[in-house]
mmCIF file of C-alpha atoms in Angstrom:
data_model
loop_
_atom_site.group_PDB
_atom_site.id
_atom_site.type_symbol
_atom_site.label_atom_id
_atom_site.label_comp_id
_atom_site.label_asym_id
_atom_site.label_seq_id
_atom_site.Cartn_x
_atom_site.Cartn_y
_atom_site.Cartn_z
ATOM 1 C CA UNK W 1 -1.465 -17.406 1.455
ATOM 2 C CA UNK W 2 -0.195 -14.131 -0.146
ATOM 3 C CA UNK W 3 3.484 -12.956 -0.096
ATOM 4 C CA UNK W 4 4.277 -9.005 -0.227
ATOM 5 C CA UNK W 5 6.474 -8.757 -3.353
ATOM 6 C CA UNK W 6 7.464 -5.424 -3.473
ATOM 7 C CA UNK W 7 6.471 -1.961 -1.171
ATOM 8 C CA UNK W 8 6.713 1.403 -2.552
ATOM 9 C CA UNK W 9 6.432 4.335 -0.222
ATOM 10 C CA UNK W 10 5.319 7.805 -1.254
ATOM 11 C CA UNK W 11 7.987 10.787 -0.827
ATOM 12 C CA UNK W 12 5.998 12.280 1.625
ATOM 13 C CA UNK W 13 6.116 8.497 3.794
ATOM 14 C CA UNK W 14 2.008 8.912 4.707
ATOM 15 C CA UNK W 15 1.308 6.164 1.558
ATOM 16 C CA UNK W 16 2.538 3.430 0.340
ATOM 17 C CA UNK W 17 1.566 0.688 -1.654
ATOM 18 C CA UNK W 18 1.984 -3.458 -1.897
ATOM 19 C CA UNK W 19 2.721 -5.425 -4.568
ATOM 20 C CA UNK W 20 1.252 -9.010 -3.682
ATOM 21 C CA UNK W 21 1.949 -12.693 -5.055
ATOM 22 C CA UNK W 22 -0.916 -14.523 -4.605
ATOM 23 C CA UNK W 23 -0.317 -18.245 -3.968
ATOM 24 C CA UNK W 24 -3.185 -20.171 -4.795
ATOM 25 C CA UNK W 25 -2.715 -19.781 -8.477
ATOM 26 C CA UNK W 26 0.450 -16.901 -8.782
ATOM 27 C CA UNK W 27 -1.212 -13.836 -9.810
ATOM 28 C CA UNK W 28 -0.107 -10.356 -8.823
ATOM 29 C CA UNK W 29 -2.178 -7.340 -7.180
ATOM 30 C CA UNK W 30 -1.730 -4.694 -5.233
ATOM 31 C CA UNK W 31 -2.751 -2.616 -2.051
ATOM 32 C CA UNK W 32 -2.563 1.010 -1.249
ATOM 33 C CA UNK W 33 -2.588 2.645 2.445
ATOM 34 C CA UNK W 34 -2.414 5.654 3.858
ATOM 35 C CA UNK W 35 -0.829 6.048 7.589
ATOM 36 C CA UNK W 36 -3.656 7.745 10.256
ATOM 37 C CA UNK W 37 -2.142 8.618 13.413
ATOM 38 C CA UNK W 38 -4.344 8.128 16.439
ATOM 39 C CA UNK W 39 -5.223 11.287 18.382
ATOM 40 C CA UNK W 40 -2.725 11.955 21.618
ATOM 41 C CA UNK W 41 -4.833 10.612 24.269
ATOM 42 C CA UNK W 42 -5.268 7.051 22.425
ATOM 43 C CA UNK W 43 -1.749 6.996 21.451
ATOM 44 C CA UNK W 44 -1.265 7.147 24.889
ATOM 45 C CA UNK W 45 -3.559 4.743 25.998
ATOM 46 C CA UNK W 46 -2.689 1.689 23.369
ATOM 47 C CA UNK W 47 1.212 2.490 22.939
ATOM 48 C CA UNK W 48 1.119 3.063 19.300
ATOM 49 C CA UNK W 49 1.201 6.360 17.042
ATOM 50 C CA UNK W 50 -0.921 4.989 14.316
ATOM 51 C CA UNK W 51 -1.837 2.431 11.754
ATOM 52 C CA UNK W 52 -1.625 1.669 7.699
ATOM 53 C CA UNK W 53 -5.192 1.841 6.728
ATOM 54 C CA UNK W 54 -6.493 0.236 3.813
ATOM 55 C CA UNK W 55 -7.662 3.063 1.086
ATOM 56 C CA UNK W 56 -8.358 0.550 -1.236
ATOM 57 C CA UNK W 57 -7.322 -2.987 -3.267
ATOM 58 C CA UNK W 58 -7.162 -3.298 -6.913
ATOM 59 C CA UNK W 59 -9.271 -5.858 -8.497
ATOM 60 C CA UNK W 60 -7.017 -6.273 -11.643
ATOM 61 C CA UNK W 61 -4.745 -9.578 -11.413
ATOM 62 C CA UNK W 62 -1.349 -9.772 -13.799
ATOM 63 C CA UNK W 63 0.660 -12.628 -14.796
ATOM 64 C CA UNK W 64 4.391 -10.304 -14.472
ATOM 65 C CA UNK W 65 5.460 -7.760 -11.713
ATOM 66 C CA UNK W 66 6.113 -5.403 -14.111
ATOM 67 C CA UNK W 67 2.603 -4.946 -15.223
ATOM 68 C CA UNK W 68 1.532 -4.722 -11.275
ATOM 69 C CA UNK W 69 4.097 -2.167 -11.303
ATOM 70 C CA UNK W 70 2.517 0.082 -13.451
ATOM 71 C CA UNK W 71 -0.946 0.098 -12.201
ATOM 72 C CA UNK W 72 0.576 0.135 -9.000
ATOM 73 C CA UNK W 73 2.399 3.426 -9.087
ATOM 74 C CA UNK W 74 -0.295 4.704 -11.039
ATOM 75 C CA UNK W 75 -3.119 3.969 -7.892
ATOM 76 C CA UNK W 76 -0.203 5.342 -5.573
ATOM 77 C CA UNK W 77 0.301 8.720 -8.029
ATOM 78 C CA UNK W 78 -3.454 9.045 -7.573
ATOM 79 C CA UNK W 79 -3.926 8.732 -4.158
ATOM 80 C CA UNK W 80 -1.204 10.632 -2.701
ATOM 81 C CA UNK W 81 -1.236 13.407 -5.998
ATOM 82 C CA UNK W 82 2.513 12.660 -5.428
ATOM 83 C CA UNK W 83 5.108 11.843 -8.482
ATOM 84 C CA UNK W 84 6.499 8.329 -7.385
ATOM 85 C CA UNK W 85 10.011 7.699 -8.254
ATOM 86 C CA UNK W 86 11.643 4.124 -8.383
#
């Protein structure tokens, strides 16, 4: 099982990013999202605005938090073209 570390949002709130423990041997990685709202009529229908979609997982593993940082923040500068502050 995997354990969310860490989440960084973007300023603008429509990304974010995970940093995740994994258990089996206590690597680190990471996910980025990006929020998609559902169109009125569906948001209607199923009670909810949107979701977090997956834009896309890193493959790289590290053995600190502070490494995932980096590469972290630097897949979340590049997919929102936003400067992340922590």
């Amino acid at each position: 099982m995997e354990s969310v570390i860490k989440e960084i949002i973007s300023p603008s709130g429509v990304y974010k990013a995970q940093i995740i423990k994994r258990s089996k041997d206590g690597l680190f990685t990471s996910q980025v999202f990006k929020w998609i709202e559902y169109d009125e009529e569906i948001s209607e229908i199923i009670g909810e605005k949107g979701f977090w979609g997956v834009l896309y997982s890193t493959n790289s593993l590290t053995d600190t938090v502070e490494s995932c940082m980096k590469v972290t923040i630097e897949n979340l500068t590049n997919a929102s073209a936003e400067k992340i502050i922590i």
